[in-house]
Amino acid sequence: MGESRHCEIERKYLIAWIEPEFLRSQAGCAVWEIEQIYLKAAPGETRRIRRVEEDGQARWYKTFKRRLTDLSCVEEEGQISGEDYAQYRTEADPQLKPIAKVRYRIPWQGQVLEFDLYPFWTRQAVLEVELRSEDQPVFLPPWVQVIREVTSDHRYKNVSLAREVPQED
């Protein structure tokens, strides 16, 4: 299965909760149910596996990341088999809980907005936008209420959420 190495650049926002039905109604919306497990890793590296279900079909991925800046990281990612996923699960970091979330991927003005709704919050969610460069502008729909940008706030990285969930704003 294919693996790619690339530089991931993204901005992350803490936003007010948006009803799933509204997100589903947006043009081009894809819905991913995600289980994300963090693996034991070397310092400076994040290793995770994901099970993604979309339209009743499951896919599995492994991702290894090394942070470059608050906005950028080198990411090695590839699809794996269900058997490989089960094997990687044996390397799960016991200090980190699995993350469950539903991701709504919505195309918007040439970008893809990724809305992550977590079961542990009822008033807020996270919005991620992948960019081509660190200075690329972000365009958000008028119906998104940004609480604040959390790109540099490590408490809102998924690996941190696997350790401890911040209280809702």
mmCIF file of N, CA and C in Angstrom, residues 30-150:
data_model
loop_
_atom_site.group_PDB
_atom_site.id
_atom_site.type_symbol
_atom_site.label_atom_id
_atom_site.label_comp_id
_atom_site.label_asym_id
_atom_site.label_seq_id
_atom_site.Cartn_x
_atom_site.Cartn_y
_atom_site.Cartn_z
ATOM 1 N N ALA A 30 -17.794 15.015 3.155
ATOM 2 C CA ALA A 30 -17.457 13.607 3.384
ATOM 3 C C ALA A 30 -17.374 13.414 4.902
ATOM 4 N N VAL A 31 -17.905 12.308 5.383
ATOM 5 C CA VAL A 31 -17.942 12.046 6.823
ATOM 6 C C VAL A 31 -17.051 10.856 7.133
ATOM 7 N N TRP A 32 -16.083 11.076 8.021
ATOM 8 C CA TRP A 32 -15.166 10.023 8.445
ATOM 9 C C TRP A 32 -15.357 9.777 9.934
ATOM 10 N N GLU A 33 -15.660 8.538 10.295
ATOM 11 C CA GLU A 33 -15.650 8.140 11.711
ATOM 12 C C GLU A 33 -14.257 7.598 11.986
ATOM 13 N N ILE A 34 -13.572 8.207 12.946
ATOM 14 C CA ILE A 34 -12.154 7.923 13.155
ATOM 15 C C ILE A 34 -11.891 7.384 14.555
ATOM 16 N N GLU A 35 -11.106 6.308 14.600
ATOM 17 C CA GLU A 35 -10.491 5.832 15.840
ATOM 18 C C GLU A 35 -8.992 6.052 15.644
ATOM 19 N N GLN A 36 -8.376 6.763 16.565
ATOM 20 C CA GLN A 36 -6.966 7.130 16.432
ATOM 21 C C GLN A 36 -6.228 6.664 17.680
ATOM 22 N N ILE A 37 -5.158 5.911 17.475
ATOM 23 C CA ILE A 37 -4.383 5.352 18.584
ATOM 24 C C ILE A 37 -2.943 5.800 18.441
ATOM 25 N N TYR A 38 -2.386 6.316 19.531
ATOM 26 C CA TYR A 38 -0.989 6.758 19.526
ATOM 27 C C TYR A 38 -0.084 5.628 19.983
ATOM 28 N N LEU A 39 1.032 5.511 19.278
ATOM 29 C CA LEU A 39 1.997 4.452 19.549
ATOM 30 C C LEU A 39 3.175 5.012 20.335
ATOM 31 N N LYS A 40 3.916 4.114 20.973
ATOM 32 C CA LYS A 40 5.149 4.531 21.638
ATOM 33 C C LYS A 40 6.061 5.142 20.581
ATOM 34 N N ALA A 41 6.746 6.233 20.945
ATOM 35 C CA ALA A 41 7.565 6.941 19.951
ATOM 36 C C ALA A 41 8.820 7.493 20.588
ATOM 37 N N ALA A 42 9.768 7.826 19.739
ATOM 38 C CA ALA A 42 11.002 8.477 20.172
ATOM 39 C C ALA A 42 10.722 9.960 20.430
ATOM 40 N N PRO A 43 11.552 10.633 21.234
ATOM 41 C CA PRO A 43 11.363 12.076 21.470
ATOM 42 C C PRO A 43 11.349 12.849 20.151
ATOM 43 N N GLY A 44 10.433 13.806 20.059
ATOM 44 C CA GLY A 44 10.324 14.622 18.854
ATOM 45 C C GLY A 44 9.508 13.986 17.744
ATOM 46 N N GLU A 45 9.024 12.782 17.974
ATOM 47 C CA GLU A 45 8.264 12.062 16.957
ATOM 48 C C GLU A 45 6.900 11.693 17.514
ATOM 49 N N THR A 46 5.901 11.743 16.664
ATOM 50 C CA THR A 46 4.561 11.268 17.003
ATOM 51 C C THR A 46 4.234 10.150 16.025
ATOM 52 N N ARG A 47 3.779 9.018 16.570
ATOM 53 C CA ARG A 47 3.393 7.875 15.739
ATOM 54 C C ARG A 47 1.954 7.520 16.082
ATOM 55 N N ARG A 48 1.134 7.340 15.043
ATOM 56 C CA ARG A 48 -0.258 6.988 15.295
ATOM 57 C C ARG A 48 -0.764 6.056 14.203
ATOM 58 N N ILE A 49 -1.870 5.386 14.536
ATOM 59 C CA ILE A 49 -2.610 4.606 13.556
ATOM 60 C C ILE A 49 -4.058 5.078 13.610
ATOM 61 N N ARG A 50 -4.730 4.927 12.491
ATOM 62 C CA ARG A 50 -6.126 5.352 12.408
ATOM 63 C C ARG A 50 -6.955 4.307 11.697
ATOM 64 N N ARG A 51 -8.151 4.139 12.198
ATOM 65 C CA ARG A 51 -9.183 3.395 11.477
ATOM 66 C C ARG A 51 -10.199 4.432 11.046
ATOM 67 N N VAL A 52 -10.446 4.518 9.748
ATOM 68 C CA VAL A 52 -11.381 5.490 9.196
ATOM 69 C C VAL A 52 -12.518 4.733 8.536
ATOM 70 N N GLU A 53 -13.740 5.040 8.947
ATOM 71 C CA GLU A 53 -14.902 4.445 8.294
ATOM 72 C C GLU A 53 -15.643 5.545 7.551
ATOM 73 N N GLU A 54 -15.875 5.290 6.261
ATOM 74 C CA GLU A 54 -16.601 6.237 5.418
ATOM 75 C C GLU A 54 -17.580 5.449 4.563
ATOM 76 N N ASP A 55 -18.839 5.805 4.641
ATOM 77 C CA ASP A 55 -19.880 5.111 3.873
ATOM 78 C C ASP A 55 -19.851 3.604 4.107
ATOM 79 N N GLY A 56 -19.618 3.190 5.361
ATOM 80 C CA GLY A 56 -19.630 1.780 5.708
ATOM 81 C C GLY A 56 -18.375 1.012 5.347
ATOM 82 N N GLN A 57 -17.397 1.674 4.761
ATOM 83 C CA GLN A 57 -16.141 1.020 4.368
ATOM 84 C C GLN A 57 -15.011 1.470 5.301
ATOM 85 N N ALA A 58 -14.228 0.508 5.789
ATOM 86 C CA ALA A 58 -13.111 0.832 6.686
ATOM 87 C C ALA A 58 -11.796 0.865 5.912
ATOM 88 N N ARG A 59 -10.943 1.817 6.308
ATOM 89 C CA ARG A 59 -9.568 1.916 5.822
ATOM 90 C C ARG A 59 -8.689 2.148 7.045
ATOM 91 N N TRP A 60 -7.434 1.752 6.935
ATOM 92 C CA TRP A 60 -6.500 1.879 8.057
ATOM 93 C C TRP A 60 -5.252 2.615 7.587
ATOM 94 N N TYR A 61 -4.692 3.456 8.478
ATOM 95 C CA TYR A 61 -3.522 4.263 8.127
ATOM 96 C C TYR A 61 -2.525 4.263 9.272
ATOM 97 N N LYS A 62 -1.266 4.465 8.924
ATOM 98 C CA LYS A 62 -0.241 4.761 9.926
ATOM 99 C C LYS A 62 0.373 6.089 9.534
ATOM 100 N N THR A 63 0.716 6.881 10.550
ATOM 101 C CA THR A 63 1.302 8.200 10.318
ATOM 102 C C THR A 63 2.408 8.430 11.329
ATOM 103 N N PHE A 64 3.559 8.844 10.842
ATOM 104 C CA PHE A 64 4.675 9.232 11.698
ATOM 105 C C PHE A 64 4.958 10.696 11.398
ATOM 106 N N LYS A 65 5.050 11.538 12.456
ATOM 107 C CA LYS A 65 5.246 12.976 12.283
ATOM 108 C C LYS A 65 6.450 13.457 13.076
ATOM 109 N N ARG A 66 7.142 14.439 12.501
ATOM 110 C CA ARG A 66 8.196 15.189 13.182
ATOM 111 C C ARG A 66 7.883 16.665 12.985
ATOM 112 N N ARG A 67 7.667 17.371 14.078
ATOM 113 C CA ARG A 67 7.288 18.781 14.043
ATOM 114 C C ARG A 67 8.455 19.646 13.589
ATOM 115 N N LEU A 68 8.180 20.600 12.683
ATOM 116 C CA LEU A 68 9.167 21.577 12.220
ATOM 117 C C LEU A 68 8.915 22.938 12.867
ATOM 118 N N THR A 69 7.653 23.403 12.805
ATOM 119 C CA THR A 69 7.223 24.649 13.440
ATOM 120 C C THR A 69 5.838 24.368 14.026
ATOM 121 N N ASP A 70 5.211 25.377 14.646
ATOM 122 C CA ASP A 70 3.856 25.181 15.152
ATOM 123 C C ASP A 70 2.873 24.855 14.027
ATOM 124 N N LEU A 71 3.149 25.364 12.812
ATOM 125 C CA LEU A 71 2.250 25.136 11.686
ATOM 126 C C LEU A 71 2.644 23.945 10.826
ATOM 127 N N SER A 72 3.920 23.540 10.861
ATOM 128 C CA SER A 72 4.427 22.562 9.895
ATOM 129 C C SER A 72 5.062 21.347 10.555
ATOM 130 N N CYS A 73 4.944 20.220 9.851
ATOM 131 C CA CYS A 73 5.641 19.011 10.275
ATOM 132 C C CYS A 73 5.929 18.159 9.045
ATOM 133 N N VAL A 74 6.928 17.306 9.174
ATOM 134 C CA VAL A 74 7.184 16.302 8.146
ATOM 135 C C VAL A 74 6.323 15.107 8.527
ATOM 136 N N GLU A 75 5.538 14.647 7.577
ATOM 137 C CA GLU A 75 4.583 13.581 7.846
ATOM 138 C C GLU A 75 4.813 12.439 6.872
ATOM 139 N N GLU A 76 4.999 11.247 7.406
ATOM 140 C CA GLU A 76 5.048 10.029 6.595
ATOM 141 C C GLU A 76 3.753 9.288 6.874
ATOM 142 N N GLU A 77 2.959 9.121 5.824
ATOM 143 C CA GLU A 77 1.643 8.528 6.015
ATOM 144 C C GLU A 77 1.371 7.527 4.912
ATOM 145 N N GLY A 78 0.687 6.459 5.273
ATOM 146 C CA GLY A 78 0.322 5.476 4.272
ATOM 147 C C GLY A 78 -0.816 4.601 4.744
ATOM 148 N N GLN A 79 -1.541 4.073 3.774
ATOM 149 C CA GLN A 79 -2.617 3.141 4.085
ATOM 150 C C GLN A 79 -2.006 1.783 4.406
ATOM 151 N N ILE A 80 -2.576 1.104 5.390
ATOM 152 C CA ILE A 80 -2.113 -0.217 5.803
ATOM 153 C C ILE A 80 -3.299 -1.177 5.809
ATOM 154 N N SER A 81 -3.028 -2.443 5.987
ATOM 155 C CA SER A 81 -4.098 -3.447 6.048
ATOM 156 C C SER A 81 -4.694 -3.494 7.459
ATOM 157 N N GLY A 82 -5.853 -4.088 7.565
ATOM 158 C CA GLY A 82 -6.464 -4.293 8.874
ATOM 159 C C GLY A 82 -5.591 -5.148 9.772
ATOM 160 N N GLU A 83 -4.890 -6.107 9.180
ATOM 161 C CA GLU A 83 -3.984 -6.965 9.952
ATOM 162 C C GLU A 83 -2.809 -6.147 10.490
ATOM 163 N N ASP A 84 -2.248 -5.265 9.659
ATOM 164 C CA ASP A 84 -1.161 -4.396 10.115
ATOM 165 C C ASP A 84 -1.646 -3.478 11.234
ATOM 166 N N TYR A 85 -2.866 -2.968 11.087
ATOM 167 C CA TYR A 85 -3.450 -2.107 12.119
ATOM 168 C C TYR A 85 -3.507 -2.852 13.453
ATOM 169 N N ALA A 86 -3.994 -4.078 13.411
ATOM 170 C CA ALA A 86 -4.073 -4.884 14.635
ATOM 171 C C ALA A 86 -2.685 -5.106 15.234
ATOM 172 N N GLN A 87 -1.699 -5.326 14.394
ATOM 173 C CA GLN A 87 -0.331 -5.529 14.880
ATOM 174 C C GLN A 87 0.224 -4.247 15.513
ATOM 175 N N TYR A 88 0.019 -3.108 14.842
ATOM 176 C CA TYR A 88 0.490 -1.824 15.398
ATOM 177 C C TYR A 88 -0.180 -1.517 16.738
ATOM 178 N N ARG A 89 -1.425 -1.945 16.907
ATOM 179 C CA ARG A 89 -2.134 -1.680 18.182
ATOM 180 C C ARG A 89 -1.370 -2.247 19.373
ATOM 181 N N THR A 90 -0.571 -3.288 19.144
ATOM 182 C CA THR A 90 0.209 -3.860 20.244
ATOM 183 C C THR A 90 1.314 -2.909 20.702
ATOM 184 N N GLU A 91 1.607 -1.866 19.904
ATOM 185 C CA GLU A 91 2.610 -0.863 20.252
ATOM 186 C C GLU A 91 1.989 0.405 20.843
ATOM 187 N N ALA A 92 0.692 0.343 21.184
ATOM 188 C CA ALA A 92 -0.004 1.518 21.713
ATOM 189 C C ALA A 92 0.680 2.038 22.966
ATOM 190 N N ASP A 93 0.761 3.348 23.080
ATOM 191 C CA ASP A 93 1.317 3.989 24.267
ATOM 192 C C ASP A 93 0.284 3.872 25.381
ATOM 193 N N PRO A 94 0.596 3.174 26.469
ATOM 194 C CA PRO A 94 -0.398 2.961 27.531
ATOM 195 C C PRO A 94 -0.771 4.245 28.275
ATOM 196 N N GLN A 95 0.015 5.309 28.106
ATOM 197 C CA GLN A 95 -0.287 6.573 28.776
ATOM 198 C C GLN A 95 -1.268 7.439 27.988
ATOM 199 N N LEU A 96 -1.600 7.011 26.761
ATOM 200 C CA LEU A 96 -2.476 7.792 25.898
ATOM 201 C C LEU A 96 -3.726 6.994 25.546
ATOM 202 N N LYS A 97 -4.886 7.616 25.743
ATOM 203 C CA LYS A 97 -6.150 6.962 25.431
ATOM 204 C C LYS A 97 -6.441 7.058 23.925
ATOM 205 N N PRO A 98 -7.140 6.077 23.378
ATOM 206 C CA PRO A 98 -7.575 6.199 21.981
ATOM 207 C C PRO A 98 -8.485 7.423 21.828
ATOM 208 N N ILE A 99 -8.416 8.042 20.675
ATOM 209 C CA ILE A 99 -9.263 9.205 20.362
ATOM 210 C C ILE A 99 -10.335 8.739 19.388
ATOM 211 N N ALA A 100 -11.577 9.087 19.685
ATOM 212 C CA ALA A 100 -12.688 8.841 18.762
ATOM 213 C C ALA A 100 -13.219 10.213 18.343
ATOM 214 N N LYS A 101 -13.469 10.368 17.063
ATOM 215 C CA LYS A 101 -14.024 11.627 16.577
ATOM 216 C C LYS A 101 -14.730 11.366 15.262
ATOM 217 N N VAL A 102 -15.601 12.293 14.906
ATOM 218 C CA VAL A 102 -16.214 12.268 13.592
ATOM 219 C C VAL A 102 -15.704 13.508 12.869
ATOM 220 N N ARG A 103 -15.127 13.281 11.699
ATOM 221 C CA ARG A 103 -14.547 14.369 10.903
ATOM 222 C C ARG A 103 -15.458 14.630 9.704
ATOM 223 N N TYR A 104 -15.809 15.889 9.542
ATOM 224 C CA TYR A 104 -16.612 16.341 8.409
ATOM 225 C C TYR A 104 -15.679 17.144 7.502
ATOM 226 N N ARG A 105 -15.393 16.620 6.307
ATOM 227 C CA ARG A 105 -14.474 17.266 5.347
ATOM 228 C C ARG A 105 -15.314 18.005 4.313
ATOM 229 N N ILE A 106 -15.166 19.329 4.289
ATOM 230 C CA ILE A 106 -16.012 20.162 3.441
ATOM 231 C C ILE A 106 -15.137 21.068 2.577
ATOM 232 N N PRO A 107 -15.270 20.976 1.244
ATOM 233 C CA PRO A 107 -14.526 21.898 0.382
ATOM 234 C C PRO A 107 -15.095 23.310 0.535
ATOM 235 N N TRP A 108 -14.177 24.293 0.620
ATOM 236 C CA TRP A 108 -14.616 25.681 0.775
ATOM 237 C C TRP A 108 -13.571 26.608 0.156
ATOM 238 N N GLN A 109 -13.937 27.309 -0.877
ATOM 239 C CA GLN A 109 -13.093 28.309 -1.540
ATOM 240 C C GLN A 109 -11.672 27.790 -1.802
ATOM 241 N N GLY A 110 -11.574 26.620 -2.414
ATOM 242 C CA GLY A 110 -10.281 26.065 -2.799
ATOM 243 C C GLY A 110 -9.525 25.373 -1.681
ATOM 244 N N GLN A 111 -10.106 25.275 -0.499
ATOM 245 C CA GLN A 111 -9.480 24.577 0.628
ATOM 246 C C GLN A 111 -10.426 23.492 1.115
ATOM 247 N N VAL A 112 -9.896 22.583 1.925
ATOM 248 C CA VAL A 112 -10.749 21.573 2.553
ATOM 249 C C VAL A 112 -10.751 21.860 4.050
ATOM 250 N N LEU A 113 -11.948 22.109 4.569
ATOM 251 C CA LEU A 113 -12.121 22.355 5.994
ATOM 252 C C LEU A 113 -12.433 21.025 6.664
ATOM 253 N N GLU A 114 -11.723 20.722 7.756
ATOM 254 C CA GLU A 114 -11.930 19.468 8.474
ATOM 255 C C GLU A 114 -12.455 19.799 9.871
ATOM 256 N N PHE A 115 -13.750 19.515 10.074
ATOM 257 C CA PHE A 115 -14.417 19.772 11.341
ATOM 258 C C PHE A 115 -14.367 18.491 12.164
ATOM 259 N N ASP A 116 -13.707 18.527 13.314
ATOM 260 C CA ASP A 116 -13.618 17.365 14.188
ATOM 261 C C ASP A 116 -14.552 17.545 15.382
ATOM 262 N N LEU A 117 -15.561 16.659 15.466
ATOM 263 C CA LEU A 117 -16.484 16.653 16.591
ATOM 264 C C LEU A 117 -16.124 15.469 17.476
ATOM 265 N N TYR A 118 -15.849 15.774 18.739
ATOM 266 C CA TYR A 118 -15.420 14.773 19.712
ATOM 267 C C TYR A 118 -16.566 14.451 20.663
ATOM 268 N N PRO A 119 -16.628 13.222 21.155
ATOM 269 C CA PRO A 119 -17.725 12.860 22.063
ATOM 270 C C PRO A 119 -17.601 13.497 23.454
ATOM 271 N N PHE A 120 -16.433 14.030 23.803
ATOM 272 C CA PHE A 120 -16.255 14.588 25.147
ATOM 273 C C PHE A 120 -16.602 16.080 25.224
ATOM 274 N N TRP A 121 -16.945 16.717 24.109
ATOM 275 C CA TRP A 121 -17.366 18.123 24.121
ATOM 276 C C TRP A 121 -18.763 18.253 23.543
ATOM 277 N N THR A 122 -19.526 19.193 24.076
ATOM 278 C CA THR A 122 -20.875 19.442 23.555
ATOM 279 C C THR A 122 -21.063 20.882 23.088
ATOM 280 N N ARG A 123 -20.112 21.771 23.416
ATOM 281 C CA ARG A 123 -20.247 23.187 23.060
ATOM 282 C C ARG A 123 -19.162 23.675 22.107
ATOM 283 N N GLN A 124 -18.163 22.839 21.841
ATOM 284 C CA GLN A 124 -17.065 23.280 20.982
ATOM 285 C C GLN A 124 -16.549 22.116 20.151
ATOM 286 N N ALA A 125 -15.785 22.473 19.122
ATOM 287 C CA ALA A 125 -15.194 21.485 18.211
ATOM 288 C C ALA A 125 -13.881 22.082 17.706
ATOM 289 N N VAL A 126 -13.184 21.315 16.884
ATOM 290 C CA VAL A 126 -11.924 21.780 16.306
ATOM 291 C C VAL A 126 -12.067 21.795 14.793
ATOM 292 N N LEU A 127 -11.521 22.838 14.186
ATOM 293 C CA LEU A 127 -11.500 22.968 12.742
ATOM 294 C C LEU A 127 -10.048 23.049 12.307
ATOM 295 N N GLU A 128 -9.654 22.168 11.372
ATOM 296 C CA GLU A 128 -8.302 22.180 10.807
ATOM 297 C C GLU A 128 -8.393 22.532 9.317
ATOM 298 N N VAL A 129 -7.407 23.309 8.864
ATOM 299 C CA VAL A 129 -7.321 23.670 7.448
ATOM 300 C C VAL A 129 -5.887 23.413 7.009
ATOM 301 N N GLU A 130 -5.709 22.505 6.049
ATOM 302 C CA GLU A 130 -4.368 22.264 5.501
ATOM 303 C C GLU A 130 -4.068 23.313 4.450
ATOM 304 N N LEU A 131 -2.802 23.781 4.465
ATOM 305 C CA LEU A 131 -2.382 24.867 3.594
ATOM 306 C C LEU A 131 -1.206 24.448 2.723
ATOM 307 N N ARG A 132 -0.963 25.214 1.665
ATOM 308 C CA ARG A 132 0.185 24.969 0.800
ATOM 309 C C ARG A 132 1.433 25.680 1.300
ATOM 310 N N SER A 133 1.242 26.771 2.083
ATOM 311 C CA SER A 133 2.372 27.503 2.661
ATOM 312 C C SER A 133 1.921 28.104 3.989
ATOM 313 N N GLU A 134 2.874 28.443 4.842
ATOM 314 C CA GLU A 134 2.542 28.985 6.159
ATOM 315 C C GLU A 134 1.867 30.352 6.075
ATOM 316 N N ASP A 135 2.062 31.083 4.983
ATOM 317 C CA ASP A 135 1.461 32.409 4.874
ATOM 318 C C ASP A 135 0.197 32.433 4.007
ATOM 319 N N GLN A 136 -0.278 31.273 3.594
ATOM 320 C CA GLN A 136 -1.506 31.204 2.799
ATOM 321 C C GLN A 136 -2.689 31.655 3.656
ATOM 322 N N PRO A 137 -3.553 32.519 3.133
ATOM 323 C CA PRO A 137 -4.720 32.942 3.912
ATOM 324 C C PRO A 137 -5.732 31.806 4.061
ATOM 325 N N VAL A 138 -6.473 31.840 5.146
ATOM 326 C CA VAL A 138 -7.527 30.861 5.424
ATOM 327 C C VAL A 138 -8.866 31.545 5.214
ATOM 328 N N PHE A 139 -9.764 30.878 4.497
ATOM 329 C CA PHE A 139 -11.098 31.401 4.253
ATOM 330 C C PHE A 139 -12.099 30.503 4.970
ATOM 331 N N LEU A 140 -12.846 31.082 5.899
ATOM 332 C CA LEU A 140 -13.829 30.315 6.664
ATOM 333 C C LEU A 140 -15.233 30.785 6.311
ATOM 334 N N PRO A 141 -16.184 29.870 6.303
ATOM 335 C CA PRO A 141 -17.566 30.250 6.011
ATOM 336 C C PRO A 141 -18.115 31.180 7.107
ATOM 337 N N PRO A 142 -19.078 32.012 6.763
ATOM 338 C CA PRO A 142 -19.642 32.933 7.759
ATOM 339 C C PRO A 142 -20.371 32.215 8.893
ATOM 340 N N TRP A 143 -20.747 30.953 8.690
ATOM 341 C CA TRP A 143 -21.461 30.215 9.730
ATOM 342 C C TRP A 143 -20.530 29.556 10.743
ATOM 343 N N VAL A 144 -19.226 29.721 10.603
ATOM 344 C CA VAL A 144 -18.264 29.196 11.583
ATOM 345 C C VAL A 144 -17.976 30.286 12.613
ATOM 346 N N GLN A 145 -18.204 29.962 13.883
ATOM 347 C CA GLN A 145 -17.899 30.904 14.971
ATOM 348 C C GLN A 145 -16.591 30.475 15.624
ATOM 349 N N VAL A 146 -15.513 31.194 15.329
ATOM 350 C CA VAL A 146 -14.201 30.878 15.888
ATOM 351 C C VAL A 146 -14.132 31.388 17.329
ATOM 352 N N ILE A 147 -13.800 30.495 18.239
ATOM 353 C CA ILE A 147 -13.550 30.898 19.625
ATOM 354 C C ILE A 147 -12.148 31.487 19.706
ATOM 355 N N ARG A 148 -11.189 30.754 19.137
ATOM 356 C CA ARG A 148 -9.813 31.268 19.016
ATOM 357 C C ARG A 148 -8.995 30.295 18.174
ATOM 358 N N GLU A 149 -7.895 30.819 17.618
ATOM 359 C CA GLU A 149 -6.970 29.950 16.905
ATOM 360 C C GLU A 149 -6.153 29.181 17.935
ATOM 361 N N VAL A 150 -5.965 27.882 17.704
ATOM 362 C CA VAL A 150 -5.213 27.038 18.648
ATOM 363 C C VAL A 150 -4.067 26.310 17.949
#
